[in-house]
XYZ file of C-alpha atoms in Angstrom:
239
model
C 114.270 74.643 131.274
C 115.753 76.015 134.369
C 116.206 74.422 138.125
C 114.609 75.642 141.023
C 118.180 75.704 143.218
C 119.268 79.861 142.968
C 123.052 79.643 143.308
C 123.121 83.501 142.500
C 120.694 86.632 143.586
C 121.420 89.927 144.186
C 120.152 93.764 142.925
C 121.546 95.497 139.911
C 120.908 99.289 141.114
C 120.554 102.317 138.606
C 123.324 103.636 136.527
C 125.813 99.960 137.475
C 127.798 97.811 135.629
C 127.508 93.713 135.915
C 129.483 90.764 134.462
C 129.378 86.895 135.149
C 130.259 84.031 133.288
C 126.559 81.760 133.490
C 127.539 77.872 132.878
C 126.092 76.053 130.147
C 122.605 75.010 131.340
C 122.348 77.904 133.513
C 119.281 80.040 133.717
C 119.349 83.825 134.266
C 116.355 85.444 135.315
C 116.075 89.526 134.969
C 113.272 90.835 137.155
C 112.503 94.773 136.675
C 111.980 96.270 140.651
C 110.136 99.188 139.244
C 108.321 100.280 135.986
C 111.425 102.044 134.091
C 113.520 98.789 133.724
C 115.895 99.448 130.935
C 119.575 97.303 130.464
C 121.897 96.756 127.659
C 124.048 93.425 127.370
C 126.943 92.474 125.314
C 127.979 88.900 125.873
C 130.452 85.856 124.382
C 131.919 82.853 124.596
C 133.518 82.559 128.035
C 135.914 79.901 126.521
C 136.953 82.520 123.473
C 135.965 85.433 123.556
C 136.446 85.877 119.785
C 133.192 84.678 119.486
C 129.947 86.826 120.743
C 127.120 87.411 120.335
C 125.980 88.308 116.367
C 122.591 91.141 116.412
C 122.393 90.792 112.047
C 122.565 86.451 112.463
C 120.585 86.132 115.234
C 117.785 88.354 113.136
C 118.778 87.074 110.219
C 118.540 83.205 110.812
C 115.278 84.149 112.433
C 113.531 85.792 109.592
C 112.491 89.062 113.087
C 114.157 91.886 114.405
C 111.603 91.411 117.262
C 112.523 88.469 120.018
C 110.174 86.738 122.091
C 109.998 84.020 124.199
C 111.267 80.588 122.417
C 114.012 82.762 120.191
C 117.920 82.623 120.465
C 120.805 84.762 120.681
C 123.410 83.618 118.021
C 126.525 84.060 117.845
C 128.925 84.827 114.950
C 129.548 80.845 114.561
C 126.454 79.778 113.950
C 125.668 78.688 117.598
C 123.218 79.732 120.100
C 124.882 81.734 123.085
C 121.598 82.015 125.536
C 117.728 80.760 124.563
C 114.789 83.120 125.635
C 112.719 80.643 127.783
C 110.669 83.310 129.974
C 109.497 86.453 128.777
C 106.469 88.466 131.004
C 107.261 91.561 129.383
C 105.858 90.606 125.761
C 108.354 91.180 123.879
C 110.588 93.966 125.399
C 113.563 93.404 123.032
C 115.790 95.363 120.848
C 118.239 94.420 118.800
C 118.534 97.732 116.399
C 119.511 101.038 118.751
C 122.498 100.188 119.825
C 123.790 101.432 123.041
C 124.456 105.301 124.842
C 127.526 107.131 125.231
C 128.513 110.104 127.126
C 127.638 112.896 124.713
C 123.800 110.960 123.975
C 123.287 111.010 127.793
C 124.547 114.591 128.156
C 121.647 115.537 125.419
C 118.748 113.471 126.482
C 119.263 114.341 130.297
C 120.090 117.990 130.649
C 120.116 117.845 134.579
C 123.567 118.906 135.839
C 125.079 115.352 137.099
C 128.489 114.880 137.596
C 130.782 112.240 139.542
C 131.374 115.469 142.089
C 127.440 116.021 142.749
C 126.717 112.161 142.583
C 129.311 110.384 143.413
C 128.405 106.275 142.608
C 124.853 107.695 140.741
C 126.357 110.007 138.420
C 124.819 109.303 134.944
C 127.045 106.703 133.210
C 126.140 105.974 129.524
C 126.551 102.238 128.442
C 129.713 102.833 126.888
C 131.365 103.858 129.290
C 130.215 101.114 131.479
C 131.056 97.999 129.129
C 134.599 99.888 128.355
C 135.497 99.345 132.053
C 133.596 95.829 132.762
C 135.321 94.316 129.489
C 138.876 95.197 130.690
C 138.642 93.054 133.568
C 138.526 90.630 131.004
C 141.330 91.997 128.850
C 138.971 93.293 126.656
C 138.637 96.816 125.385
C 137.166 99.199 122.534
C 138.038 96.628 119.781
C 135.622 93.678 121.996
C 132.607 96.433 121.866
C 129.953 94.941 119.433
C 126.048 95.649 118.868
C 124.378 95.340 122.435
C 120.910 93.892 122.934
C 118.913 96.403 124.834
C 116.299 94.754 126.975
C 113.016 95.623 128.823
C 112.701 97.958 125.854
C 111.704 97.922 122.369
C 112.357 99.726 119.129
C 109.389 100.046 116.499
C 110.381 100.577 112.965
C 108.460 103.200 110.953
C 107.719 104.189 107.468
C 110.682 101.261 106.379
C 113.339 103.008 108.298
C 112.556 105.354 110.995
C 113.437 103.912 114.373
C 111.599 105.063 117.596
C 111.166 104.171 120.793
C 107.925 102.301 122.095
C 106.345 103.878 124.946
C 105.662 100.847 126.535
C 107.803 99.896 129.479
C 108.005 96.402 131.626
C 106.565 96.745 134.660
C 107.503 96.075 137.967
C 108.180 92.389 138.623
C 108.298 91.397 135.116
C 111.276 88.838 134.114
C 113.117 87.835 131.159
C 114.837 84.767 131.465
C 117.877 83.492 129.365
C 119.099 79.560 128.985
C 123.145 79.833 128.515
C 123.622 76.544 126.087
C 127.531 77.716 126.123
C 129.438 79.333 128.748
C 128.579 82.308 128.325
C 129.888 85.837 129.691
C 127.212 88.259 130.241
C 128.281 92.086 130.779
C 125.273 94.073 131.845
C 124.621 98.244 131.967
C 121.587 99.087 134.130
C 121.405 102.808 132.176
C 118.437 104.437 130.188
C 117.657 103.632 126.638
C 119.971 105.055 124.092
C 116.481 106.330 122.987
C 115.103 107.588 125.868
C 114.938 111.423 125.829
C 112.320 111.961 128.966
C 115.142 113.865 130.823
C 114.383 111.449 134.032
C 117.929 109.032 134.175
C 115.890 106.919 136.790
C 116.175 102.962 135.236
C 114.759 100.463 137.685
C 116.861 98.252 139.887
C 117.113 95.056 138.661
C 117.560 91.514 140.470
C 119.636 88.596 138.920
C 118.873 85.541 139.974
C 121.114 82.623 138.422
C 119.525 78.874 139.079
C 121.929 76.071 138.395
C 122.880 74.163 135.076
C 120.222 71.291 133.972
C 121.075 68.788 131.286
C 119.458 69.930 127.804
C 116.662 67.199 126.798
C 115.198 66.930 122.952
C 111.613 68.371 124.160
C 113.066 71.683 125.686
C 113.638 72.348 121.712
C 109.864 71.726 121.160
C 108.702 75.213 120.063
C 111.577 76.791 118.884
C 111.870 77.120 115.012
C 113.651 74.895 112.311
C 116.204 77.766 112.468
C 116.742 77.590 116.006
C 117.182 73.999 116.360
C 119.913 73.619 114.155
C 121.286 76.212 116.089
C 120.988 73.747 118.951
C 122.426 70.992 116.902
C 125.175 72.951 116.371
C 126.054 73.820 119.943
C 125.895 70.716 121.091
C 128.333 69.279 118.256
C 130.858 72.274 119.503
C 130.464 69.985 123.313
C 130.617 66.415 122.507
């Protein structure tokens, strides 16, 4: 489901903030540039941004809280934002934790690291990050909604104890997501809101963007029932 012509690449480094509107038919490929790849990703309609992405539908209409390849990201309408349509890392998705903030990343990483010591690598927590991105868009706190967190994953214990899997993508591993709207994608390259190892070291990450493709009937082959009408949908909201 994705071209071979890259009209985007370029690195994602630790602790950075990243936004792009992909074109319907687009393909975005994540690939982790070391083992501690860890991002967080809030994204919407391009064309109204009233519309984004919606965590409780998109695991709701899917009957799993844990995404794979051949799932999709919903969005509050009914209609599917982005399609997972590569996935090495097994399943490194989570759509539960939510994201970090300064006072989280103050406790899990102890080390003294300010904007004074650091400069540009100063530890920046996720809000922070989207809170500046989105107002480039003329959005702000009231735009903020529940982030999916990928290249890591949240297990679910005794009914309703989160914590975080040990198990981390490694190096060259890609997600890939399908944009079947125009959709813009803000990005935070910053630790799990989880992650209390007291190392703030999250992998670089390359984006590569490939250009649009027209959607055919057998790219829907092994998605669900759920999914396609999600598709059906979509492409009613184009014709």
């Amino acid at each position: 489901m994705r071209s071979e012509n890259v009209v985007l690449n370029e690195i994602l480094p630790s602790s950075v903030k990243w936004s792009k509107i992909i074109k319907r038919g687009q393909t975005i490929q994540l690939k982790a540039k070391g083992n501690n790849a860890s991002l967080s990703a809030m994204f919407y309609n391009a064309s109204n941004v009233a519309e984004r992405f919606n965590s409780a539908d998109t695991v709701k209409i899917q009957w799993n809280a844990f995404l794979n390849k051949n799932n999709v990201l919903f969005s509050e309408m009914g209609r599917v934002l982005f399609a997972i349509t590569d996935d090495s890392t097994d399943g490194l998705f989570d759509t539960l934790a939510g994201i970090s903030n300064p006072r989280i990343i103050k406790e899990n990483f102890k080390e003294e690291a300010t904007y004074d010591s650091c400069r540009n690598a100063y530890y920046k927590s996720d809000r922070e990050n989207f809170l500046i991105e989105l107002g480039k868009y003329g959005m702000g706190k009231k735009d903020m909604i529940p982030a999916l967190n990928l290249f890591r994953k949240v297990d679910v214990k005794g009914g309703s104890n989160l914590e975080l899997n040990p198990r981390c993508a490694k190096e060259g591993d890609i997600i890939e997501l399908t944009a079947h709207m125009d959709v813009l994608l803000v990005l935070s390259n910053t630790p799990h809101v989880m992650d209390k190892t007291g190392v703030y070291n999250p992998s670089d990450i390359e984006i590569s963007i490939f250009e649009s493709l027209p959607f055919k009937d057998e790219d829907y082959a092994d998605f669900s029932d759920e999914a396609k009408r999600g598709f059906q949908n979509t492409n009613r909201y184009f014709v």
